[in-house]
Amino acid sequence: MHVKLEVVKGPEKGRVFEIEELGITIIGRSDDAQFQFSDDDPYVSRRHFVIETSPPNLYFRDLEVTNPSRVNGDEVSEAILNDGDLIEFGFTTLQVSISLEADEVSVAAPSEPAIVEDVEPVPVSEPGQVFSVRCLCGKDLSEDANWDGCAEDLDEIVQYLCADCFSEQHPEILGGNVGDYQQVKLLGVGGMGEVFLARHRTGRMVALKVVKLNDANLAARFMREVRTMRTARHPNVVALIDNGVDHLTGNPFLVLEYAPLGSLDDLLESKNGSLAPLEAAEHILQALEGLCYVHEKGIVHRDIKPENILLTRDDDGSVRAKVADFGLAREFTKVGGSILTQIGTPMGTMFYMPPEQVLNAHGVREPADIYAMGVSLYMLLTDRFPFAFPSPGDIRRFLADNKYGIVLPQEAMKVLLGSAETRHPFNMIVDDEPIPLLERNPDVPLAIAVVVDRAIRKEISQRFPDAETFRRELEQVIRYCQ
């Protein structure tokens, strides 16, 4: 993908900047801006906006709160750019030119639908062997559950419901079907797509993630990438059970282990504030177990946050935390998705990213996950981020007050940033030092605060060297504080 930005209006008219690499490009007057402007236009900020190159897409995110940019005359904070678009900021206007390489054109341009094979679960039972499965009510579901030969492999991962129990627990359902899965209810919406509670023809209750890629070629590439993740099994990692493509829409879908207790983000919201220190630390300790495992597999998560740490209940009644969506962030960007921008999602990935990731989302390694896990624990302990920008709690309180008649979280975030006359979160993450945890919540035990503060250091060399060291240190301080 080749991108050209030409100044067509303003003091530096005629200047041209070309982008030929994946990742983030900063436009502004700062020393770290790849397209650096002089002081001739006083309304161009140090970092005015960024452009993320993720073929076949080009994303725009404005970083200026008090002097916002415009795309094609409209004031927008984020957008997908097209060839010929105009970006206005200060007295300056840039024109965007985009050209795609031959292989990218074949992916991005309309074409005949690609042949995409649904990936059926691999049978693990011997022919004729039936693994015993029962519904919660005690009804024998073994015949249906063994239809695809995966009942034994999925033991202790999925729950089954007979038709009667399903009707009783879910009298109202969405009713749509994706492959062999019946959509029951919407669980959430994120940057990659929508997640539904669904029931398989075997009676399995699962989480169905429908990914926003309606181009058959992109869908095929995405499926090839995520296929390898289906072999990963760990008690603290949400299992990827199945994947395929919805033949009606062309969108790929992923079938994941269902976590009925929701996410750590849900738990934090239900508490209407921070969690007890040991409770929060125990959840993150378990999540670190899962993170250690995926790092050993050579997978960098890149999207650790409380809403991607899900909760289930073991047979003994104890709550177990599991890392979800591991590796999917990377594969999403490889087929044109944006991890930094995530159009329309207000409290997305950026808020948990370390500086090196907001500057280069495509090139980060394991230390970024360590940082994000530390920020997640910080959030659980304080209900705040380690920087002075609005938290999810601030957004919820703003919407509950309904003073401005705003209902969308992303609009609430925009108002909060503007009313505080603060800098954009991107700039704070890159420039500022994290606020020490005890300044946010002095009731947290010092030993836990020290571990968290180390995990979120700006410099990679000052963080824990690996997830296992982080896990071990946190485990020790939990024992000390009990």
Short mmCIF file of C-alpha atoms in Angstrom, two decimals:
data_model
loop_
_atom_site.label_atom_id
_atom_site.label_comp_id
_atom_site.label_asym_id
_atom_site.label_seq_id
_atom_site.Cartn_x
_atom_site.Cartn_y
_atom_site.Cartn_z
CA MET A 1 0.00 0.00 0.00
CA HIS A 2 1.41 3.38 -1.03
CA VAL A 3 -0.02 6.55 0.53
CA LYS A 4 0.79 10.11 -0.48
CA LEU A 5 -0.18 13.17 1.58
CA GLU A 6 0.08 16.45 -0.32
CA VAL A 7 -0.35 19.90 1.21
CA VAL A 8 -2.85 21.58 -1.13
CA LYS A 9 -3.58 24.57 1.08
CA GLY A 10 -1.69 26.44 3.79
CA PRO A 11 1.75 27.91 4.49
CA GLU A 12 3.54 24.75 3.33
CA LYS A 13 1.54 24.21 0.15
CA GLY A 14 3.25 21.84 -2.28
CA ARG A 15 4.94 19.62 0.34
CA VAL A 16 4.43 15.89 -0.17
CA PHE A 17 4.85 13.09 2.31
CA GLU A 18 4.77 9.41 1.31
CA ILE A 19 3.89 6.42 3.48
CA GLU A 20 5.03 3.00 2.40
CA GLU A 21 5.20 1.10 5.71
CA LEU A 22 2.56 -0.45 7.94
CA GLY A 23 1.71 1.19 11.24
CA ILE A 24 1.21 4.64 12.68
CA THR A 25 2.22 7.94 11.07
CA ILE A 26 2.11 11.07 13.25
CA ILE A 27 1.31 14.41 11.60
CA GLY A 28 2.18 17.58 13.54
CA ARG A 29 5.02 19.79 14.78
CA SER A 30 6.63 17.45 17.34
CA ASP A 31 10.08 15.96 16.84
CA ASP A 32 8.62 12.45 16.67
CA ALA A 33 6.12 13.35 13.91
CA GLN A 34 6.95 11.51 10.70
CA PHE A 35 5.31 14.31 8.69
CA GLN A 36 6.68 17.28 10.62
CA PHE A 37 5.36 20.81 10.07
CA SER A 38 6.98 24.14 10.88
CA ASP A 39 5.54 26.85 13.13
CA ASP A 40 4.20 28.78 10.12
CA ASP A 41 0.71 27.46 10.83
CA PRO A 42 0.20 28.25 14.55
CA TYR A 43 -2.91 26.05 14.74
CA VAL A 44 -1.08 22.85 13.83
CA SER A 45 -0.50 21.01 17.10
CA ARG A 46 2.57 19.03 18.15
CA ARG A 47 0.73 15.82 17.32
CA HIS A 48 -2.40 16.81 15.46
CA PHE A 49 -3.57 13.45 14.12
CA VAL A 50 -2.32 10.00 13.21
CA ILE A 51 -2.84 7.82 10.18
CA GLU A 52 -2.72 4.05 10.55
CA THR A 53 -1.78 2.04 7.47
CA SER A 54 -3.38 -1.41 7.56
CA PRO A 55 -3.90 -2.62 3.96
CA PRO A 56 -6.31 -2.46 2.31
CA ASN A 57 -7.55 0.18 4.78
CA LEU A 58 -6.21 3.57 5.85
CA TYR A 59 -7.43 4.91 9.21
CA PHE A 60 -7.51 8.46 10.58
CA ARG A 61 -7.65 9.43 14.26
CA ASP A 62 -7.64 13.04 15.41
CA LEU A 63 -5.47 13.84 18.44
CA GLU A 64 -6.48 17.46 18.88
CA VAL A 65 -9.28 18.09 21.36
CA THR A 66 -9.54 21.90 21.29
CA ASN A 67 -8.70 22.43 17.60
CA PRO A 68 -10.21 19.39 15.86
CA SER A 69 -9.50 18.32 12.30
CA ARG A 70 -12.00 17.90 9.49
CA VAL A 71 -12.22 15.16 6.87
CA ASN A 72 -14.00 16.29 3.71
CA GLY A 73 -15.47 19.21 5.62
CA ASP A 74 -16.84 17.16 8.53
CA GLU A 75 -15.43 17.36 12.04
CA VAL A 76 -14.64 13.74 12.92
CA SER A 77 -12.43 12.11 15.52
CA GLU A 78 -11.89 8.96 13.48
CA ALA A 79 -12.56 7.77 9.95
CA ILE A 80 -11.56 5.33 7.23
CA LEU A 81 -9.81 7.36 4.53
CA ASN A 82 -10.33 6.98 0.79
CA ASP A 83 -8.35 8.11 -2.22
CA GLY A 84 -8.87 11.84 -2.78
CA ASP A 85 -10.04 12.68 0.74
CA LEU A 86 -9.16 16.09 2.18
CA ILE A 87 -7.94 16.54 5.77
CA GLU A 88 -8.18 20.10 7.15
CA PHE A 89 -6.32 21.15 10.31
CA GLY A 90 -5.39 24.68 11.30
CA PHE A 91 -4.91 26.68 8.09
CA THR A 92 -3.60 23.58 6.32
CA THR A 93 -5.31 21.05 4.03
CA LEU A 94 -3.87 17.68 2.99
CA GLN A 95 -5.08 15.60 0.08
CA VAL A 96 -4.84 11.81 0.43
CA SER A 97 -3.75 9.62 -2.47
CA ILE A 98 -3.87 5.82 -2.08
CA SER A 99 -2.55 3.16 -4.42
CA LEU A 100 -2.54 -0.56 -3.75
CA GLU A 101 -0.09 -3.19 -4.86
CA ALA A 102 -1.41 -5.89 -7.17
CA ASP A 103 -1.97 -8.47 -4.42
CA GLU A 104 -3.74 -5.90 -2.24
CA VAL A 105 -6.00 -4.86 -5.10
CA SER A 106 -7.05 -8.46 -5.55
CA VAL A 107 -8.08 -8.53 -1.91
CA ALA A 108 -9.72 -5.11 -1.69
CA ALA A 109 -11.47 -4.86 -5.03
CA PRO A 110 -14.87 -6.47 -5.69
CA SER A 111 -14.43 -9.94 -7.15
CA GLU A 112 -16.05 -13.31 -7.45
CA PRO A 113 -16.63 -14.81 -4.02
CA ALA A 114 -13.64 -16.78 -2.83
CA ILE A 115 -14.09 -20.45 -2.11
CA VAL A 116 -14.01 -20.67 1.65
CA GLU A 117 -14.28 -24.03 3.31
CA ASP A 118 -15.97 -24.18 6.69
CA VAL A 119 -13.69 -25.83 9.16
CA GLU A 120 -15.49 -28.69 10.87
CA PRO A 121 -14.28 -29.72 14.32
CA VAL A 122 -11.83 -32.61 14.14
CA PRO A 123 -13.40 -35.75 15.65
CA VAL A 124 -11.44 -37.02 18.62
CA SER A 125 -13.57 -40.04 19.54
CA GLU A 126 -13.15 -43.43 17.93
CA PRO A 127 -15.98 -44.49 15.60
CA GLY A 128 -18.79 -45.96 17.64
CA GLN A 129 -17.43 -44.55 20.90
CA VAL A 130 -19.95 -42.40 22.77
CA PHE A 131 -18.81 -39.93 25.44
CA SER A 132 -21.39 -39.47 28.19
CA VAL A 133 -22.95 -35.99 28.32
CA ARG A 134 -25.87 -34.82 30.45
CA CYS A 135 -27.88 -31.62 30.68
CA LEU A 136 -27.98 -29.71 33.94
CA CYS A 137 -31.36 -31.32 34.60
CA GLY A 138 -29.83 -34.77 34.28
CA LYS A 139 -31.22 -35.69 30.85
CA ASP A 140 -28.87 -37.83 28.77
CA LEU A 141 -27.66 -35.82 25.74
CA SER A 142 -24.87 -38.19 24.68
CA GLU A 143 -26.29 -39.03 21.26
CA ASP A 144 -26.68 -35.41 20.15
CA ALA A 145 -23.49 -34.22 21.88
CA ASN A 146 -21.35 -36.77 20.02
CA TRP A 147 -22.71 -35.80 16.60
CA ASP A 148 -19.39 -34.25 15.54
CA GLY A 149 -17.08 -36.36 17.71
CA CYS A 150 -15.96 -33.44 19.87
CA ALA A 151 -17.84 -34.10 23.10
CA GLU A 152 -14.87 -35.61 24.92
CA ASP A 153 -12.43 -32.94 23.73
CA LEU A 154 -14.78 -30.22 24.95
CA ASP A 155 -15.49 -31.81 28.32
CA GLU A 156 -15.25 -29.18 31.11
CA ILE A 157 -15.15 -26.44 28.44
CA VAL A 158 -18.77 -26.23 27.31
CA GLN A 159 -22.17 -26.67 28.93
CA TYR A 160 -25.07 -28.50 27.27
CA LEU A 161 -28.77 -27.71 27.52
CA CYS A 162 -31.59 -29.97 26.44
CA ALA A 163 -34.43 -28.44 24.42
CA ASP A 164 -36.69 -28.09 27.47
CA CYS A 165 -34.06 -26.40 29.68
CA PHE A 166 -33.01 -24.18 26.81
CA SER A 167 -36.61 -23.00 26.26
CA GLU A 168 -37.06 -22.42 29.97
CA GLN A 169 -33.85 -20.41 30.39
CA HIS A 170 -34.19 -18.49 27.13
CA PRO A 171 -37.89 -17.96 26.36
CA GLU A 172 -36.97 -15.12 24.00
CA ILE A 173 -34.17 -15.58 21.46
CA LEU A 174 -32.88 -13.73 18.44
CA GLY A 175 -33.52 -16.82 16.33
CA GLY A 176 -30.99 -16.22 13.54
CA ASN A 177 -28.65 -19.01 12.48
CA VAL A 178 -24.98 -18.88 11.59
CA GLY A 179 -23.94 -22.28 10.30
CA ASP A 180 -25.03 -24.88 12.85
CA TYR A 181 -25.35 -22.22 15.58
CA GLN A 182 -28.60 -20.57 16.67
CA GLN A 183 -28.16 -17.03 17.97
CA VAL A 184 -29.72 -16.59 21.39
CA LYS A 185 -28.84 -13.05 22.51
CA LEU A 186 -26.29 -10.32 21.90
CA LEU A 187 -23.50 -10.35 24.49
CA GLY A 188 -21.46 -7.41 23.25
CA VAL A 189 -20.11 -5.30 20.40
CA GLY A 190 -16.42 -4.59 19.87
CA GLY A 191 -13.96 -3.33 17.31
CA MET A 192 -13.83 -6.67 15.49
CA GLY A 193 -17.53 -7.50 15.50
CA GLU A 194 -20.46 -8.74 17.55
CA VAL A 195 -20.56 -11.55 20.12
CA PHE A 196 -23.67 -13.66 20.68
CA LEU A 197 -24.67 -16.39 23.05
CA ALA A 198 -25.51 -19.29 20.74
CA ARG A 199 -26.62 -22.92 20.88
CA HIS A 200 -25.07 -25.57 18.63
CA ARG A 201 -27.13 -28.38 17.15
CA THR A 202 -25.49 -30.68 19.71
CA GLY A 203 -26.96 -28.60 22.55
CA ARG A 204 -23.68 -26.85 23.37
CA MET A 205 -23.92 -23.29 24.69
CA VAL A 206 -21.13 -21.18 23.18
CA ALA A 207 -20.07 -17.63 22.44
CA LEU A 208 -20.33 -16.83 18.73
CA LYS A 209 -18.15 -13.96 17.49
CA VAL A 210 -19.11 -12.66 14.04
CA VAL A 211 -16.19 -10.70 12.62
CA LYS A 212 -16.72 -7.58 10.50
CA LEU A 213 -15.06 -8.71 7.28
CA ASN A 214 -17.64 -8.95 4.52
CA ASP A 215 -15.14 -9.56 1.73
CA ALA A 216 -14.79 -13.28 1.01
CA ASN A 217 -11.07 -13.03 0.27
CA LEU A 218 -10.40 -11.21 3.54
CA ALA A 219 -12.53 -13.77 5.36
CA ALA A 220 -10.50 -16.63 3.88
CA ARG A 221 -7.23 -15.03 4.95
CA PHE A 222 -8.55 -14.45 8.47
CA MET A 223 -9.73 -18.06 8.79
CA ARG A 224 -6.36 -19.40 7.71
CA GLU A 225 -4.63 -17.34 10.39
CA VAL A 226 -6.89 -18.23 13.32
CA ARG A 227 -7.04 -21.94 12.48
CA THR A 228 -3.80 -22.65 14.33
CA MET A 229 -5.21 -21.24 17.56
CA ARG A 230 -7.72 -24.06 17.88
CA THR A 231 -5.06 -26.39 19.30
CA ALA A 232 -4.43 -24.15 22.32
CA ARG A 233 -5.98 -25.47 25.52
CA HIS A 234 -5.33 -24.02 28.97
CA PRO A 235 -7.58 -23.60 32.04
CA ASN A 236 -6.98 -19.83 31.97
CA VAL A 237 -7.50 -19.28 28.24
CA VAL A 238 -10.93 -19.13 26.60
CA ALA A 239 -11.01 -22.04 24.16
CA LEU A 240 -11.46 -21.47 20.44
CA ILE A 241 -13.84 -24.31 19.53
CA ASP A 242 -14.73 -23.81 15.90
CA ASN A 243 -14.58 -21.30 13.06
CA GLY A 244 -16.14 -20.81 9.68
CA VAL A 245 -17.83 -18.37 7.34
CA ASP A 246 -21.50 -17.38 7.31
CA HIS A 247 -22.56 -18.18 3.75
CA LEU A 248 -25.40 -15.64 3.91
CA THR A 249 -23.25 -12.62 4.81
CA GLY A 250 -19.71 -13.73 3.93
CA ASN A 251 -18.55 -12.76 7.43
CA PRO A 252 -16.22 -15.14 9.24
CA PHE A 253 -17.25 -16.37 12.66
CA LEU A 254 -15.43 -17.80 15.64
CA VAL A 255 -16.97 -20.15 18.20
CA LEU A 256 -15.57 -19.64 21.68
CA GLU A 257 -16.05 -21.05 25.13
CA TYR A 258 -18.92 -19.23 26.82
CA ALA A 259 -18.11 -17.44 30.09
CA PRO A 260 -21.47 -16.98 31.86
CA LEU A 261 -20.10 -14.68 34.59
CA GLY A 262 -19.06 -12.02 32.06
CA SER A 263 -15.82 -10.07 32.09
CA LEU A 264 -13.71 -8.25 34.64
CA ASP A 265 -15.07 -5.06 33.10
CA ASP A 266 -18.60 -6.24 33.89
CA LEU A 267 -17.53 -7.13 37.43
CA LEU A 268 -15.98 -3.69 37.94
CA GLU A 269 -19.15 -2.01 36.68
CA SER A 270 -21.31 -4.10 39.03
CA LYS A 271 -19.18 -2.95 41.97
CA ASN A 272 -19.65 0.70 40.93
CA GLY A 273 -16.03 1.30 41.87
CA SER A 274 -12.82 -0.58 42.53
CA LEU A 275 -12.49 -4.22 43.60
CA ALA A 276 -10.98 -5.34 46.89
CA PRO A 277 -7.16 -5.50 46.40
CA LEU A 278 -6.79 -9.25 46.93
CA GLU A 279 -9.82 -10.05 44.78
CA ALA A 280 -8.47 -7.96 41.90
CA ALA A 281 -4.97 -9.41 42.27
CA GLU A 282 -6.27 -13.00 42.29
CA HIS A 283 -8.18 -12.46 39.04
CA ILE A 284 -5.12 -10.97 37.31
CA LEU A 285 -2.89 -13.73 38.72
CA GLN A 286 -5.08 -16.32 36.99
CA ALA A 287 -5.12 -14.27 33.78
CA LEU A 288 -1.32 -14.18 33.93
CA GLU A 289 -1.32 -17.99 34.01
CA GLY A 290 -3.10 -17.93 30.68
CA LEU A 291 -0.86 -15.19 29.31
CA CYS A 292 2.26 -17.16 30.20
CA TYR A 293 0.86 -20.09 28.24
CA VAL A 294 0.07 -18.12 25.07
CA HIS A 295 3.48 -16.43 25.20
CA GLU A 296 5.11 -19.86 25.37
CA LYS A 297 3.14 -20.70 22.21
CA GLY A 298 4.74 -17.66 20.54
CA ILE A 299 1.50 -15.64 20.49
CA VAL A 300 1.39 -11.98 21.51
CA HIS A 301 -2.11 -10.97 22.56
CA ARG A 302 -1.92 -7.18 21.86
CA ASP A 303 -5.39 -6.47 23.26
CA ILE A 304 -5.31 -7.26 26.98
CA LYS A 305 -7.97 -5.32 28.92
CA PRO A 306 -10.60 -6.15 31.55
CA GLU A 307 -13.29 -6.85 28.96
CA ASN A 308 -11.02 -9.50 27.40
CA ILE A 309 -10.56 -11.32 30.72
CA LEU A 310 -13.65 -13.47 31.20
CA LEU A 311 -14.98 -15.27 34.28
CA THR A 312 -16.33 -18.80 34.63
CA ARG A 313 -17.19 -20.97 37.62
CA ASP A 314 -15.45 -24.27 38.35
CA ASP A 315 -17.23 -27.36 39.65
CA ASP A 316 -16.19 -26.48 43.21
CA GLY A 317 -17.90 -23.09 42.91
CA SER A 318 -14.73 -21.01 42.66
CA VAL A 319 -14.42 -18.28 40.02
CA ARG A 320 -11.80 -18.70 37.30
CA ALA A 321 -10.41 -15.88 35.12
CA LYS A 322 -9.58 -16.65 31.48
CA VAL A 323 -7.85 -14.61 28.79
CA ALA A 324 -10.04 -14.24 25.70
CA ASP A 325 -9.38 -13.28 22.07
CA PHE A 326 -5.69 -14.18 22.26
CA GLY A 327 -3.87 -13.52 19.02
CA LEU A 328 -6.97 -12.25 17.24
CA ALA A 329 -5.87 -8.61 17.39
CA ARG A 330 -2.80 -9.36 15.30
CA GLU A 331 -4.68 -11.42 12.75
CA PHE A 332 -7.37 -8.73 12.44
CA THR A 333 -4.79 -6.12 11.50
CA LYS A 334 -3.27 -8.47 8.92
CA VAL A 335 -6.51 -8.38 6.94
CA GLY A 336 -7.03 -4.63 7.12
CA GLY A 337 -8.53 -4.12 10.58
CA SER A 338 -7.39 -1.38 12.92
CA ILE A 339 -6.23 -2.11 16.43
CA LEU A 340 -5.41 1.49 17.34
CA THR A 341 -8.51 3.08 15.90
CA GLN A 342 -11.36 0.55 16.12
CA ILE A 343 -13.88 2.86 14.51
CA GLY A 344 -16.84 3.61 16.78
CA THR A 345 -15.49 2.00 19.96
CA PRO A 346 -14.82 4.67 22.60
CA MET A 347 -12.97 2.80 25.34
CA GLY A 348 -10.97 0.56 23.10
CA THR A 349 -7.51 -0.79 22.94
CA MET A 350 -5.50 2.44 23.04
CA PHE A 351 -6.23 3.05 26.71
CA TYR A 352 -4.35 -0.10 27.70
CA MET A 353 -1.48 0.26 25.22
CA PRO A 354 2.11 1.08 26.18
CA PRO A 355 3.90 3.91 24.36
CA GLU A 356 5.69 1.58 21.96
CA GLN A 357 2.37 0.11 20.83
CA VAL A 358 0.52 3.35 20.13
CA LEU A 359 3.51 4.36 18.03
CA ASN A 360 3.82 1.01 16.24
CA ALA A 361 0.84 -1.29 16.76
CA HIS A 362 2.18 -3.80 14.23
CA GLY A 363 5.61 -4.38 15.74
CA VAL A 364 5.11 -4.95 19.46
CA ARG A 365 6.10 -8.03 21.41
CA GLU A 366 5.39 -9.61 24.81
CA PRO A 367 6.26 -6.52 26.95
CA ALA A 368 3.14 -4.79 25.58
CA ASP A 369 0.96 -7.54 27.07
CA ILE A 370 2.73 -7.18 30.42
CA TYR A 371 2.00 -3.45 30.42
CA ALA A 372 -1.65 -3.98 29.44
CA MET A 373 -2.12 -6.59 32.17
CA GLY A 374 -0.65 -4.11 34.66
CA VAL A 375 -3.01 -1.35 33.49
CA SER A 376 -5.91 -3.81 33.81
CA LEU A 377 -5.00 -4.51 37.45
CA TYR A 378 -4.54 -0.75 38.03
CA MET A 379 -8.07 -0.22 36.68
CA LEU A 380 -9.56 -2.91 38.92
CA LEU A 381 -7.89 -1.36 41.97
CA THR A 382 -8.73 2.28 41.27
CA ASP A 383 -11.47 2.46 38.61
CA ARG A 384 -9.08 4.85 36.86
CA PHE A 385 -6.40 4.71 34.20
CA PRO A 386 -2.80 5.56 35.12
CA PHE A 387 -3.16 8.79 33.14
CA ALA A 388 -5.46 11.80 33.47
CA PHE A 389 -8.04 10.82 30.90
CA PRO A 390 -11.65 9.71 31.45
CA SER A 391 -12.25 6.20 32.76
CA PRO A 392 -15.12 3.80 31.95
CA GLY A 393 -16.64 4.88 35.27
CA ASP A 394 -16.54 8.52 34.18
CA ILE A 395 -18.31 7.57 30.95
CA ARG A 396 -21.01 5.60 32.79
CA ARG A 397 -21.63 8.42 35.24
CA PHE A 398 -21.78 10.97 32.43
CA LEU A 399 -24.34 8.92 30.50
CA ALA A 400 -26.39 8.24 33.65
CA ASP A 401 -26.57 11.98 34.38
CA ASN A 402 -27.84 12.52 30.80
CA LYS A 403 -27.23 16.24 31.16
CA TYR A 404 -26.41 16.70 27.48
CA GLY A 405 -28.86 14.15 26.06
CA ILE A 406 -25.95 12.02 24.82
CA VAL A 407 -26.41 8.25 24.60
CA LEU A 408 -23.30 7.05 22.75
CA PRO A 409 -20.16 6.40 24.86
CA GLN A 410 -17.85 7.72 22.14
CA GLU A 411 -19.72 11.04 22.14
CA ALA A 412 -19.53 11.16 25.94
CA MET A 413 -15.77 10.66 25.76
CA LYS A 414 -15.45 13.51 23.27
CA VAL A 415 -17.40 15.89 25.52
CA LEU A 416 -15.42 14.87 28.62
CA LEU A 417 -12.10 15.41 26.87
CA GLY A 418 -13.23 18.76 25.53
CA SER A 419 -14.72 20.04 28.78
CA ALA A 420 -11.56 19.16 30.69
CA GLU A 421 -9.44 20.91 28.04
CA THR A 422 -7.05 18.03 28.41
CA ARG A 423 -4.64 16.51 25.92
CA HIS A 424 -5.54 13.50 23.84
CA PRO A 425 -4.87 10.11 25.52
CA PHE A 426 -2.40 9.26 22.74
CA ASN A 427 -0.18 12.17 23.78
CA MET A 428 -0.44 11.39 27.49
CA ILE A 429 0.58 7.76 26.96
CA VAL A 430 3.58 8.78 24.86
CA ASP A 431 4.72 11.81 26.91
CA ASP A 432 3.63 11.40 30.53
CA GLU A 433 4.74 9.16 33.36
CA PRO A 434 2.01 6.89 34.77
CA ILE A 435 0.42 8.17 37.97
CA PRO A 436 1.61 5.96 40.88
CA LEU A 437 -1.16 3.64 41.97
CA LEU A 438 -1.18 4.77 45.60
CA GLU A 439 -1.97 8.32 44.48
CA ARG A 440 -5.19 6.94 43.03
CA ASN A 441 -6.03 4.57 45.89
CA PRO A 442 -3.91 4.80 49.06
CA ASP A 443 -5.79 1.84 50.58
CA VAL A 444 -4.09 -0.65 48.25
CA PRO A 445 -1.30 -2.59 50.04
CA LEU A 446 2.11 -1.16 49.20
CA ALA A 447 3.44 -4.55 48.04
CA ILE A 448 0.69 -4.85 45.39
CA ALA A 449 1.13 -1.23 44.31
CA VAL A 450 4.87 -1.76 43.76
CA VAL A 451 4.19 -4.74 41.46
CA VAL A 452 1.59 -2.84 39.44
CA ASP A 453 3.73 0.28 39.09
CA ARG A 454 6.60 -1.82 37.76
CA ALA A 455 4.40 -3.55 35.18
CA ILE A 456 3.31 -0.21 33.67
CA ARG A 457 6.69 1.49 33.36
CA LYS A 458 7.07 3.46 30.14
CA GLU A 459 10.49 1.95 29.42
CA ILE A 460 10.36 -1.72 28.44
CA SER A 461 13.61 -2.44 30.30
CA GLN A 462 12.03 -1.27 33.57
CA ARG A 463 9.04 -3.64 33.34
CA PHE A 464 9.05 -7.31 34.26
CA PRO A 465 11.22 -9.23 31.79
CA ASP A 466 8.42 -11.72 31.04
CA ALA A 467 4.89 -12.66 32.07
CA GLU A 468 6.13 -15.49 34.29
CA THR A 469 8.19 -13.09 36.42
CA PHE A 470 5.17 -10.79 36.73
CA ARG A 471 3.00 -13.77 37.72
CA ARG A 472 5.52 -15.01 40.28
CA GLU A 473 5.95 -11.58 41.88
CA LEU A 474 2.21 -11.03 42.11
CA GLU A 475 1.71 -14.46 43.61
CA GLN A 476 4.29 -13.71 46.31
CA VAL A 477 2.71 -10.39 47.30
CA ILE A 478 -0.75 -11.98 47.46
CA ARG A 479 0.59 -14.52 49.94
CA TYR A 480 2.27 -11.73 51.90
CA CYS A 481 -0.94 -9.68 52.05
CA GLN A 482 -3.28 -12.52 53.05
#
